[in-house]
Coordinates of C-alpha atoms (C1' of nucleotides) in Angstrom, one line a residue:
Chain I
M4 CA -20.7 9.3 -25.0
L5 CA -20.1 7.4 -21.9
S6 CA -23.7 6.0 -22.0
Q7 CA -22.4 3.6 -24.8
T8 CA -21.9 0.3 -23.4
A9 CA -22.6 -3.3 -24.4
G10 CA -24.0 -2.9 -27.8
A11 CA -21.0 -0.7 -29.1
A12 CA -18.4 -2.1 -27.2
T13 CA -18.8 -5.6 -27.9
S14 CA -19.0 -4.8 -31.6
G15 CA -15.7 -6.3 -32.2
H16 CA -13.1 -3.5 -32.4
S17 CA -12.1 -3.0 -28.7
R18 CA -10.1 -6.3 -28.8
L19 CA -8.2 -5.0 -31.7
V20 CA -7.4 -1.5 -30.7
P21 CA -5.2 -0.9 -27.9
S22 CA -7.8 -0.5 -25.3
R23 CA -6.3 1.5 -22.7
I24 CA -5.5 4.4 -25.7
A25 CA -9.0 4.4 -26.6
I26 CA -10.3 4.7 -22.8
L27 CA -7.9 7.2 -21.9
F28 CA -9.1 9.3 -24.6
A29 CA -12.7 9.2 -23.2
A30 CA -11.6 9.8 -19.8
T31 CA -9.3 12.9 -20.8
D32 CA -12.4 14.6 -22.7
P33 CA -12.1 18.0 -21.6
A34 CA -15.6 18.7 -21.7
M35 CA -16.0 16.3 -18.8
T36 CA -15.5 17.2 -15.1
V37 CA -14.0 14.5 -13.3
K38 CA -15.6 13.2 -10.2
T39 CA -14.6 10.2 -8.2
R40 CA -15.5 8.7 -5.0
F41 CA -14.4 6.8 -1.8
A42 CA -17.3 4.7 -0.4
P43 CA -16.6 2.6 2.3
S44 CA -18.7 0.5 4.7
P45 CA -18.5 1.4 8.2
T46 CA -18.4 -2.2 9.6
G47 CA -15.1 -1.6 11.2
Y48 CA -11.9 0.8 11.3
L49 CA -10.3 2.3 8.0
H50 CA -8.1 -0.4 6.5
I51 CA -4.9 0.3 5.0
G52 CA -6.3 -0.9 1.7
G53 CA -9.0 1.4 1.9
V54 CA -6.8 4.3 2.4
R55 CA -5.1 3.0 -0.8
T56 CA -8.2 2.9 -2.7
A57 CA -9.2 6.6 -1.4
L58 CA -5.8 7.8 -2.2
F59 CA -5.8 6.8 -5.7
S60 CA -9.3 7.7 -6.0
W61 CA -8.6 11.3 -4.4
L62 CA -5.2 11.8 -6.5
Y63 CA -7.2 11.1 -9.8
A64 CA -9.8 14.0 -9.1
R65 CA -7.2 16.2 -7.6
H66 CA -4.9 15.7 -10.7
H67 CA -7.9 16.4 -13.1
G68 CA -9.1 19.3 -11.1
G69 CA -12.3 17.1 -10.3
R70 CA -14.4 16.4 -7.3
F71 CA -14.0 13.7 -4.8
V72 CA -16.8 12.5 -3.0
L73 CA -17.0 10.5 0.3
R74 CA -20.0 7.8 0.6
I75 CA -20.8 5.9 3.5
E76 CA -22.4 2.8 2.3
D77 CA -24.2 1.8 5.6
T78 CA -26.9 -0.4 4.1
D79 CA -25.9 -3.4 6.3
R80 CA -27.7 -2.5 9.2
E81 CA -26.6 -5.3 11.2
R82 CA -22.9 -4.6 11.0
S83 CA -22.7 -1.0 10.4
T84 CA -21.9 1.0 13.5
E85 CA -21.4 4.8 14.4
E86 CA -17.9 4.3 15.6
S87 CA -16.9 2.8 12.4
I88 CA -18.0 6.1 11.0
E89 CA -16.1 8.2 13.4
A90 CA -13.1 6.0 12.8
I91 CA -13.2 6.3 9.0
L92 CA -13.7 10.2 9.3
T93 CA -10.8 10.4 11.5
G94 CA -8.7 8.2 9.6
M95 CA -9.4 10.2 6.6
A96 CA -8.7 13.5 8.2
W97 CA -5.1 12.0 9.5
V98 CA -4.0 11.3 6.2
G99 CA -5.4 14.6 4.6
L100 CA -7.6 13.2 2.3
D101 CA -10.2 15.6 2.0
W102 CA -13.5 15.4 0.0
D103 CA -15.8 17.9 -1.7
E104 CA -18.9 16.1 -1.0
G105 CA -20.4 14.1 1.8
P106 CA -20.0 12.1 3.6
V107 CA -23.2 10.9 2.3
R108 CA -25.0 8.0 4.0
Q109 CA -27.1 5.7 1.9
T110 CA -29.2 5.3 4.9
E111 CA -30.5 9.0 4.2
R112 CA -31.3 7.9 0.6
F113 CA -33.9 5.0 1.1
A114 CA -36.7 7.0 -0.2
R115 CA -34.8 7.7 -3.5
Y116 CA -34.2 3.8 -4.0
A117 CA -37.4 3.2 -3.4
E118 CA -38.5 5.4 -6.0
V119 CA -36.2 4.0 -8.5
A120 CA -37.1 0.2 -7.7
E121 CA -40.7 1.3 -8.3
S122 CA -39.9 2.7 -11.7
M123 CA -38.0 -0.5 -12.7
L124 CA -40.7 -2.5 -11.3
R125 CA -43.3 -0.5 -13.6
A126 CA -40.8 -0.7 -16.7
G127 CA -40.3 -4.3 -16.2
T128 CA -36.9 -4.5 -16.1
A129 CA -37.0 -5.7 -12.4
Y130 CA -39.5 -8.1 -10.9
R131 CA -40.6 -9.4 -7.5
C132 CA -39.2 -12.8 -6.5
Y133 CA -41.2 -14.6 -3.6
C134 CA -38.6 -17.5 -3.1
S135 CA -37.8 -18.2 0.4
R136 CA -34.1 -18.5 1.6
E137 CA -34.6 -22.2 2.3
E138 CA -35.9 -22.7 -1.3
L139 CA -33.1 -20.9 -2.7
D140 CA -30.3 -22.9 -0.6
A141 CA -31.8 -26.0 -2.2
M142 CA -31.8 -24.7 -5.6
R143 CA -28.2 -23.7 -5.4
A144 CA -27.3 -27.1 -3.7
A145 CA -29.0 -29.1 -6.2
Q146 CA -27.1 -27.1 -9.1
V147 CA -23.7 -27.7 -7.3
A148 CA -24.9 -31.3 -7.0
R149 CA -25.4 -31.4 -10.6
G150 CA -22.0 -29.6 -11.4
E151 CA -23.6 -26.7 -12.6
N152 CA -22.8 -23.2 -11.4
P153 CA -25.0 -21.9 -8.7
R154 CA -27.3 -19.3 -9.8
Y155 CA -30.8 -18.0 -9.7
D156 CA -32.6 -19.8 -12.1
G157 CA -35.4 -17.1 -12.5
R158 CA -38.4 -19.0 -11.4
C159 CA -40.4 -16.1 -10.2
R160 CA -39.6 -13.9 -13.6
E161 CA -42.9 -14.6 -14.9
R162 CA -45.3 -15.0 -11.7
R163 CA -48.2 -13.1 -11.6
A164 CA -49.7 -13.4 -8.3
P165 CA -48.2 -12.5 -5.0
V166 CA -47.4 -15.3 -2.4
P167 CA -49.5 -14.5 0.6
G168 CA -47.5 -13.9 3.6
V169 CA -44.2 -13.6 1.9
S170 CA -42.7 -10.0 1.6
P171 CA -41.0 -10.4 -1.9
V172 CA -37.3 -9.1 -2.9
L173 CA -36.9 -7.1 -5.9
R174 CA -34.6 -8.6 -8.7
L175 CA -33.2 -7.5 -11.9
R176 CA -34.6 -8.9 -15.1
S177 CA -30.9 -9.4 -16.6
P178 CA -30.2 -10.0 -20.3
G179 CA -29.1 -13.6 -20.2
T180 CA -27.7 -13.6 -23.6
G181 CA -25.0 -11.4 -25.2
S182 CA -22.0 -9.9 -23.4
V183 CA -21.1 -6.6 -21.7
V184 CA -17.7 -5.0 -21.7
V185 CA -16.2 -3.3 -18.5
R186 CA -14.2 -0.5 -19.6
D187 CA -11.4 -0.2 -17.3
L188 CA -8.7 2.1 -17.0
V189 CA -6.1 -0.3 -15.6
H190 CA -7.2 -3.7 -16.9
G191 CA -8.4 -2.3 -20.5
D192 CA -11.8 -3.8 -21.8
V193 CA -12.7 -6.7 -20.0
P194 CA -15.6 -8.7 -21.9
F195 CA -18.2 -10.9 -20.0
D196 CA -20.7 -13.4 -21.0
N197 CA -24.2 -12.3 -19.8
A198 CA -25.2 -15.8 -19.7
G199 CA -23.1 -16.4 -16.6
L200 CA -24.8 -13.4 -14.7
D201 CA -28.1 -14.1 -13.1
D202 CA -30.9 -12.1 -11.7
L203 CA -29.4 -10.5 -8.8
I204 CA -31.3 -8.9 -5.9
L205 CA -31.8 -5.4 -6.1
V206 CA -34.1 -4.8 -2.9
R207 CA -34.0 -6.9 0.2
S208 CA -37.8 -8.1 1.5
D209 CA -37.2 -5.7 4.2
G210 CA -37.1 -3.0 1.8
V211 CA -33.3 -2.1 2.2
P212 CA -31.4 -2.0 -1.3
T213 CA -28.5 -4.2 -1.9
F214 CA -25.2 -3.2 -2.1
H215 CA -25.3 -3.4 -6.1
F216 CA -28.3 -1.2 -6.1
G217 CA -27.3 1.5 -3.9
V218 CA -23.8 1.9 -5.6
V219 CA -25.5 2.1 -8.8
V220 CA -28.0 4.6 -8.2
D221 CA -25.7 6.7 -6.1
D222 CA -23.1 6.8 -8.4
A223 CA -25.3 7.9 -10.9
D224 CA -27.2 10.2 -8.9
M225 CA -23.9 12.1 -7.7
G226 CA -22.7 12.0 -11.3
I227 CA -19.4 10.1 -10.5
T228 CA -17.6 9.7 -14.1
H229 CA -14.8 7.4 -12.7
V230 CA -15.3 4.4 -10.4
I231 CA -11.9 3.6 -8.9
R232 CA -11.9 0.8 -6.4
G233 CA -10.5 -2.5 -5.4
D234 CA -10.4 -5.3 -8.2
D235 CA -12.4 -7.4 -6.2
H236 CA -15.1 -5.8 -7.6
L237 CA -14.2 -6.3 -11.2
T238 CA -16.3 -9.3 -11.5
N239 CA -19.4 -7.6 -10.1
T240 CA -19.0 -4.8 -12.4
P241 CA -20.8 -6.3 -15.2
R242 CA -23.9 -6.7 -13.1
Q243 CA -23.8 -3.1 -11.9
I244 CA -23.8 -2.3 -15.9
H245 CA -26.8 -4.2 -16.3
I246 CA -28.6 -2.1 -13.5
L247 CA -27.3 0.9 -15.2
Q248 CA -28.7 0.1 -18.6
A249 CA -31.8 -1.1 -17.3
L250 CA -32.1 2.2 -15.8
G251 CA -31.2 4.1 -18.8
M252 CA -28.3 5.8 -16.9
P253 CA -24.8 6.4 -18.1
V254 CA -21.9 4.2 -17.3
P255 CA -19.0 5.2 -15.8
V256 CA -15.4 4.7 -16.6
Y257 CA -13.6 2.0 -14.3
A258 CA -10.7 1.5 -12.7
H259 CA -10.0 -1.7 -10.6
L260 CA -7.0 -1.2 -8.4
P261 CA -4.9 -4.2 -7.6
M262 CA -5.1 -5.4 -4.2
I263 CA -2.6 -5.3 -1.1
L264 CA -1.5 -8.7 0.2
G265 CA 0.3 -9.3 3.3
P266 CA 4.0 -9.9 2.9
D267 CA 3.6 -13.7 2.8
G268 CA 1.2 -13.2 -0.4
A269 CA -2.0 -14.0 1.5
R270 CA -4.7 -11.4 1.8
L271 CA -3.6 -8.6 4.3
S272 CA -5.4 -9.2 7.6
K273 CA -4.6 -8.4 11.2
R274 CA -2.3 -11.1 11.4
H275 CA 0.2 -9.7 9.4
G276 CA 0.4 -6.6 11.7
A277 CA -1.4 -3.1 11.9
V278 CA -4.1 -2.9 9.1
N279 CA -6.0 -0.2 10.9
V280 CA -4.8 3.3 9.9
L281 CA -4.8 4.9 13.0
E282 CA -2.7 2.2 14.5
Y283 CA 0.0 3.8 12.2
R284 CA -0.6 6.8 13.9
E285 CA -0.3 5.1 17.3
Q286 CA 3.0 3.7 16.2
G287 CA 4.5 7.0 15.1
Y288 CA 4.2 7.0 11.3
L289 CA 3.8 10.1 9.6
P290 CA 0.9 10.5 7.5
E291 CA 2.8 11.6 4.5
A292 CA 5.3 8.5 4.8
L293 CA 2.3 6.3 4.7
L294 CA 0.9 7.8 1.5
N295 CA 4.1 8.1 -0.1
Y296 CA 4.5 4.3 0.5
L297 CA 1.0 3.5 -0.4
V298 CA 1.0 5.2 -3.6
R299 CA 4.1 3.1 -4.6
L300 CA 2.2 0.0 -4.4
G301 CA 0.9 -0.3 -7.7
W302 CA 2.2 3.1 -9.2
A303 CA 5.6 4.3 -9.9
H304 CA 6.9 7.4 -11.9
G305 CA 10.4 6.3 -13.1
D306 CA 12.9 5.6 -10.5
Q307 CA 11.3 8.2 -8.1
E308 CA 10.7 6.9 -4.3
L309 CA 9.9 10.3 -2.7
F310 CA 6.8 12.2 -3.3
T311 CA 5.4 15.3 -1.8
R312 CA 1.6 15.6 -1.7
E313 CA 1.6 18.1 -4.6
E314 CA 4.2 16.0 -6.6
M315 CA 1.8 13.1 -6.2
I316 CA -1.3 15.2 -7.5
R317 CA 0.9 16.2 -10.4
L318 CA 2.5 13.3 -11.4
F319 CA -0.1 10.7 -10.6
D320 CA -1.9 9.1 -13.8
I321 CA -4.1 6.0 -13.6
A322 CA -2.8 4.7 -16.8
D323 CA 0.5 4.2 -14.9
V324 CA -1.1 1.9 -12.3
N325 CA 0.1 -1.9 -12.4
A326 CA -2.5 -4.2 -12.4
A327 CA -0.8 -7.1 -10.4
A328 CA -1.3 -7.3 -6.8
A329 CA 1.3 -6.0 -4.5
R330 CA 2.6 -7.2 -1.0
F331 CA 2.8 -5.1 1.8
N332 CA 6.2 -4.6 2.7
P333 CA 6.5 -3.0 6.4
E334 CA 10.4 -2.6 6.3
K335 CA 10.1 -0.3 3.2
L336 CA 7.2 1.8 5.1
A337 CA 9.9 2.1 7.9
W338 CA 12.6 3.3 5.7
L339 CA 10.2 6.0 4.3
N340 CA 8.9 7.0 7.5
Q341 CA 12.6 7.5 8.7
Q342 CA 13.4 9.5 5.4
Y343 CA 10.4 11.7 6.4
I344 CA 11.7 12.3 9.9
Q345 CA 14.8 13.1 8.9
R346 CA 13.8 15.9 6.4
G347 CA 10.5 17.0 8.3
D348 CA 10.4 20.5 10.0
R349 CA 11.7 20.5 13.5
E350 CA 8.8 22.3 14.7
Q351 CA 6.1 20.3 13.3
L352 CA 7.7 17.1 14.3
A353 CA 8.1 18.4 17.6
G354 CA 4.5 19.1 17.9
Q355 CA 3.5 15.3 16.6
F356 CA 6.4 14.3 19.0
A357 CA 4.7 15.5 22.1
A358 CA 1.6 13.6 21.6
H359 CA 3.9 10.3 21.8
L360 CA 5.5 11.4 24.8
A361 CA 2.1 11.9 26.5
R362 CA 1.0 8.9 25.2
R363 CA 3.8 7.0 27.3
A364 CA 3.1 9.5 30.2
I365 CA 6.5 11.0 29.7
A366 CA 6.3 14.6 31.2
V367 CA 8.2 17.4 29.4
Q368 CA 8.8 19.7 32.1
G369 CA 12.4 20.2 32.9
G370 CA 13.4 18.4 29.8
P371 CA 15.2 20.0 26.8
P372 CA 13.1 21.8 23.9
L373 CA 11.3 19.0 21.9
A374 CA 12.6 20.7 18.5
A375 CA 16.5 20.1 19.8
V376 CA 15.5 16.4 20.7
V377 CA 13.9 15.9 17.2
D378 CA 17.1 17.1 15.5
A379 CA 19.4 15.1 17.9
Y380 CA 17.3 12.0 17.1
R381 CA 15.8 12.6 13.6
E382 CA 18.6 10.2 12.0
R383 CA 18.1 7.2 14.2
A384 CA 14.5 7.1 14.7
V385 CA 12.3 5.3 12.5
T386 CA 9.0 6.4 14.1
L387 CA 8.1 9.0 16.5
D388 CA 7.4 6.4 19.0
D389 CA 11.0 5.0 18.9
L390 CA 12.0 8.4 19.3
A391 CA 10.0 9.0 22.6
Q392 CA 11.1 5.5 23.9
A393 CA 14.9 6.4 23.1
S394 CA 14.7 9.7 24.5
R395 CA 12.9 8.9 27.7
Y396 CA 16.1 9.5 29.7
L397 CA 16.1 13.4 28.8
F398 CA 12.7 13.6 30.5
V399 CA 12.1 11.1 33.3
E400 CA 13.9 10.9 36.7
P401 CA 15.9 9.0 38.2
V402 CA 17.2 7.3 34.9
P403 CA 17.4 3.3 35.4
L404 CA 21.0 2.2 35.0
D405 CA 21.4 -0.7 32.6
E406 CA 22.7 -3.5 34.2
K407 CA 25.0 -5.0 31.8
A408 CA 26.1 -1.5 30.6
A409 CA 27.2 -0.3 34.0
R410 CA 29.0 -3.8 34.6
Q411 CA 31.0 -3.1 31.3
H412 CA 31.6 0.5 31.7
L413 CA 31.2 1.8 35.0
K414 CA 34.3 0.2 36.4
P415 CA 36.7 1.5 39.3
A416 CA 39.4 2.4 36.7
I417 CA 37.2 5.0 35.1
A418 CA 36.2 6.8 38.3
P419 CA 38.9 9.1 38.5
A420 CA 38.3 10.3 35.1
L421 CA 34.5 10.7 35.7
E422 CA 35.6 12.8 38.6
R423 CA 37.7 14.9 36.7
L424 CA 35.1 15.3 34.2
R425 CA 32.5 16.3 36.9
E426 CA 34.9 19.1 38.1
R427 CA 35.5 20.4 34.6
F428 CA 31.8 20.6 33.9
A429 CA 31.3 22.3 37.0
A430 CA 33.8 24.8 35.9
L431 CA 32.4 25.4 32.7
G432 CA 31.2 28.9 31.7
G433 CA 28.6 27.8 28.9
W434 CA 27.1 24.4 28.4
Q435 CA 27.3 24.5 24.4
R436 CA 28.2 21.3 22.8
Q437 CA 31.4 22.8 21.6
D438 CA 32.5 23.6 25.2
L439 CA 31.4 20.2 26.0
H440 CA 33.2 18.4 23.3
E441 CA 36.1 20.2 24.6
A442 CA 36.0 19.2 28.1
V443 CA 35.5 15.5 27.2
A444 CA 38.6 15.5 24.9
T445 CA 40.7 17.3 27.4
V446 CA 39.9 15.0 30.3
A447 CA 40.5 12.1 28.0
A448 CA 43.8 13.2 27.0
D449 CA 44.7 14.3 30.5
C450 CA 44.0 10.7 31.7
G451 CA 45.7 9.1 28.6
L452 CA 42.5 7.8 27.3
G453 CA 40.9 7.7 23.9
F454 CA 37.9 9.8 23.4
G455 CA 35.9 6.8 23.1
K456 CA 37.2 5.2 26.1
L457 CA 35.9 8.0 28.0
G458 CA 33.0 8.8 26.1
Q459 CA 30.8 5.5 26.5
P460 CA 31.3 5.4 30.3
L461 CA 30.2 8.9 30.4
R462 CA 27.2 7.9 28.0
V463 CA 26.3 5.2 30.5
A464 CA 26.6 7.6 33.3
I465 CA 24.5 10.1 31.9
T466 CA 21.7 8.2 29.9
G467 CA 21.6 4.8 31.8
G468 CA 22.5 3.1 28.5
T469 CA 25.1 2.5 25.7
V470 CA 23.2 4.3 23.1
S471 CA 22.5 7.9 22.4
P472 CA 23.4 10.8 19.8
P473 CA 27.2 12.1 19.9
I474 CA 28.2 12.7 23.4
D475 CA 28.6 16.4 23.2
V476 CA 24.8 16.6 22.1
T477 CA 23.5 14.2 24.5
L478 CA 25.2 16.1 27.4
E479 CA 23.9 19.5 25.9
L480 CA 20.3 17.7 26.1
V481 CA 20.6 16.3 29.4
G482 CA 21.7 19.7 30.9
R483 CA 24.1 21.1 33.3
E484 CA 22.2 19.9 36.7
R485 CA 21.1 16.5 35.5
T486 CA 24.5 15.7 34.1
A487 CA 26.4 16.7 37.5
A488 CA 23.6 14.6 39.6
R489 CA 23.8 11.7 37.3
L490 CA 27.6 11.7 37.2
A491 CA 27.6 11.8 40.9
Q492 CA 25.1 8.8 40.9
A493 CA 27.5 6.9 38.8
L494 CA 30.5 7.5 41.0
A495 CA 28.4 6.3 43.7
H496 CA 27.5 3.4 42.0
I497 CA 31.2 2.5 41.1
A498 CA 32.2 3.2 44.8
A499 CA 29.4 0.6 45.7
Y500 CA 29.2 -2.3 43.3
G501 CA 32.9 -1.6 41.7
A502 CA 35.0 -3.9 43.3
Chain D
rG3 C1' -16.7 -26.3 -10.1
rC4 C1' -17.7 -21.9 -13.4
rU5 C1' -16.3 -16.7 -14.7
rC6 C1' -12.7 -13.0 -14.6
rC7 C1' -8.0 -11.0 -13.1
rC8 C1' -2.6 -11.2 -12.3
rU9 C1' 2.8 -13.2 -13.4
rU10 C1' 10.6 -8.6 -14.0
rC11 C1' 15.7 -9.6 -8.2
rG12 C1' 13.3 -12.0 -1.4
rU13 C1' 9.9 -7.3 -1.9
rC14 C1' 8.3 -2.7 -4.4
rU15 C1' 9.0 -1.4 -9.2
rA16 C1' 11.7 0.6 -14.1
rG17 C1' 10.9 -1.2 -19.1
rC18 C1' 5.8 0.4 -23.5
rG19 C1' 10.1 -4.6 -30.4
rG20 C1' 16.5 -3.7 -31.2
rU21 C1' 19.6 1.3 -26.1
rC22 C1' 18.6 -5.2 -21.6
rC23 C1' 24.3 -10.4 -20.6
rA24 C1' 17.7 -5.9 -17.6
rG25 C1' 17.8 0.1 -14.2
rG26 C1' 16.1 2.4 -9.4
rA27 C1' 14.5 1.4 -4.2
rC28 C1' 13.9 -1.3 0.5
rG29 C1' 16.1 -5.5 2.8
rC30 C1' 20.5 -8.7 3.0
rG31 C1' 26.6 -8.9 2.5
rG32 C1' 31.3 -6.2 2.3
rC33 C1' 34.3 -1.8 2.5
rC34 C1' 35.0 3.4 4.2
rC35 C1' 33.6 7.2 7.8
rU36 C1' 33.0 7.0 13.7
rC37 C1' 32.8 8.5 21.1
rU38 C1' 27.9 4.4 21.0
rC39 C1' 23.9 4.0 18.0
rA40 C1' 22.5 5.8 13.5
rA41 C1' 22.8 8.4 9.3
rG42 C1' 25.8 8.9 4.8
rG43 C1' 29.3 7.5 0.9
rC44 C1' 31.4 3.3 -2.1
rU45 C1' 30.5 -1.7 -3.5
rG46 C1' 28.3 -7.1 -4.0
rA47 C1' 24.9 -11.0 -4.5
rA48 C1' 20.1 -11.2 -6.3
rA49 C1' 14.7 -11.4 -11.7
rC50 C1' 12.1 -11.4 -17.2
rA51 C1' 7.3 -18.4 -14.3
rU52 C1' 7.1 -22.5 -18.4
rG53 C1' 6.3 -24.1 -23.6
rG54 C1' 4.7 -22.5 -28.3
rG55 C1' 4.0 -19.0 -32.0
rU56 C1' 4.5 -13.6 -34.5
rU57 C1' 8.9 -11.3 -36.3
rC58 C1' 15.1 -10.0 -39.2
rG59 C1' 14.7 -9.4 -33.9
rA60 C1' 11.1 -10.7 -28.0
rU61 C1' 11.3 -8.9 -21.0
rU62 C1' 8.0 -6.3 -24.3
rC63 C1' 2.6 -8.6 -28.9
rC64 C1' -0.4 -13.3 -29.6
rC65 C1' -1.9 -18.6 -27.6
rA66 C1' -1.5 -22.4 -24.3
rU67 C1' 0.5 -24.5 -19.4
rA68 C1' 1.7 -23.7 -14.5
rG69 C1' 1.2 -20.8 -10.5
rG70 C1' -1.2 -16.9 -7.5
rG71 C1' -5.9 -13.9 -6.7
rA72 C1' -11.1 -12.3 -6.7
rG73 C1' -16.1 -13.1 -7.6
rC74 C1' -20.3 -16.3 -8.3
rG75 C1' -25.0 -14.1 -0.8
rC76 C1' -31.6 -10.9 1.1
rC77 C1' -22.3 -8.7 2.8
rA78 C1' -20.2 -4.7 1.1

RNA sequence: GCUCCCUUCGUCUAGCGGUCCAGGACGCGGCCCUCUCAAGGCUGAAACAUGGGUUCGAUUCCCAUAGGGAGCGCCA
């Protein structure tokens, strides 16, 4: 029933019936096993927009208990690279989007494309075109000059004899009249006039299939039921349907997702910040936070903001996807990441945190347990890299004294109190935050100071700066030895510069 | 130029004809909490692009206009 296309769909009723309902019906046919795919071209890193597309495709398959295929569209031999394929696989693995089939490379399937091309030539649904690029360019230029649309005029359609010395391309003999309807789960039925669609190239003169041809043959061969991709492909879709029809192959249901724009509304690019998924890993974002952010771009489930992977799978419905483009908002991503850091499992976070410390060449030996650091900092770190930077003083010796902080808080007047603190700490039996808090409170009271009046100089002394977790927690993390040493250092500093 | 898509607070969105002088979230302002920074709680400002229809009634349906976006390659 999916093979019904132009003929039936254009018969008139599709504009009157609420099309999304009609299509949904087809898409949820229980007899059909859902199969989706993500088909990036390996011409660079895995883009954040690509991840969103992959996510929706993956979610749709998982939600319906279907299959998800990863296909590498590497027919552009000039620009495709092995490194890009690696980057895509690494990126997918990092965000945890797993596939059931593939990765299939189109370059492995050339024999199949040739076979299909041959059959089209025999059937007359495609023909050889011997036009040179120069000829085509001239033709288009002339059309534009005349105020017409640039399109191939079909001059080789009825050609019989080959042109000596020219290797031809293969072109689709497209209908030219009538119309096609793209059945789309997010846009509804979108009709296109065939007159606006020219004879596109299926196979290049070097025998390599073009994007449109490869996509169509692959999707059909792999039994893809739902093509979920960016809506920059929407106007390409009628042409792909023509190929499918020429082949007598079933037409899938489409879902063209709105694009992700940069914060300024322009197409998302490097100048907006990170667009490569792996850069987010480097910056200390959690994959689940990134996915949570991405799924909310164009999709919502009431007022819910936080979704576990399982909830996303259970709740996701392509019918709830918005048709309008969304802007990428780094602040909200940051907020989400913080939410995930706040709620995450301490041991698991500690594991990822370790990688960021290592990346900054911070050795953890002699420092506090990482899980304890995570607990102390989870409410004040937006990313794991923030955490690594902010907690550096817990691991690295010596700790640099912030000049301004020292000037403000390490004054001669506070020296006696710090001295008493040092004695008190030395006499302490345990080194738990409760004992430490009490010690600081007692000394402060004895010196006639408020807790904060002593706490802040102490903080500067043991961390080098004015910002850290609560002072008792900080002391506990810094540890007995290092606290003693740093207090002594601070006292020496006051003696030397204090006057 | 032609074709197609899109249009609710600054941003992401809820809303599927009356429940909306429009709800939530990020961000922003204020207050509270407080040893710093955060986190948290309370609170405030902030939107249905415009014009026509349809209807007893439009944010919701239809049509224009305007403004965004995409496509029109031997790129994908």
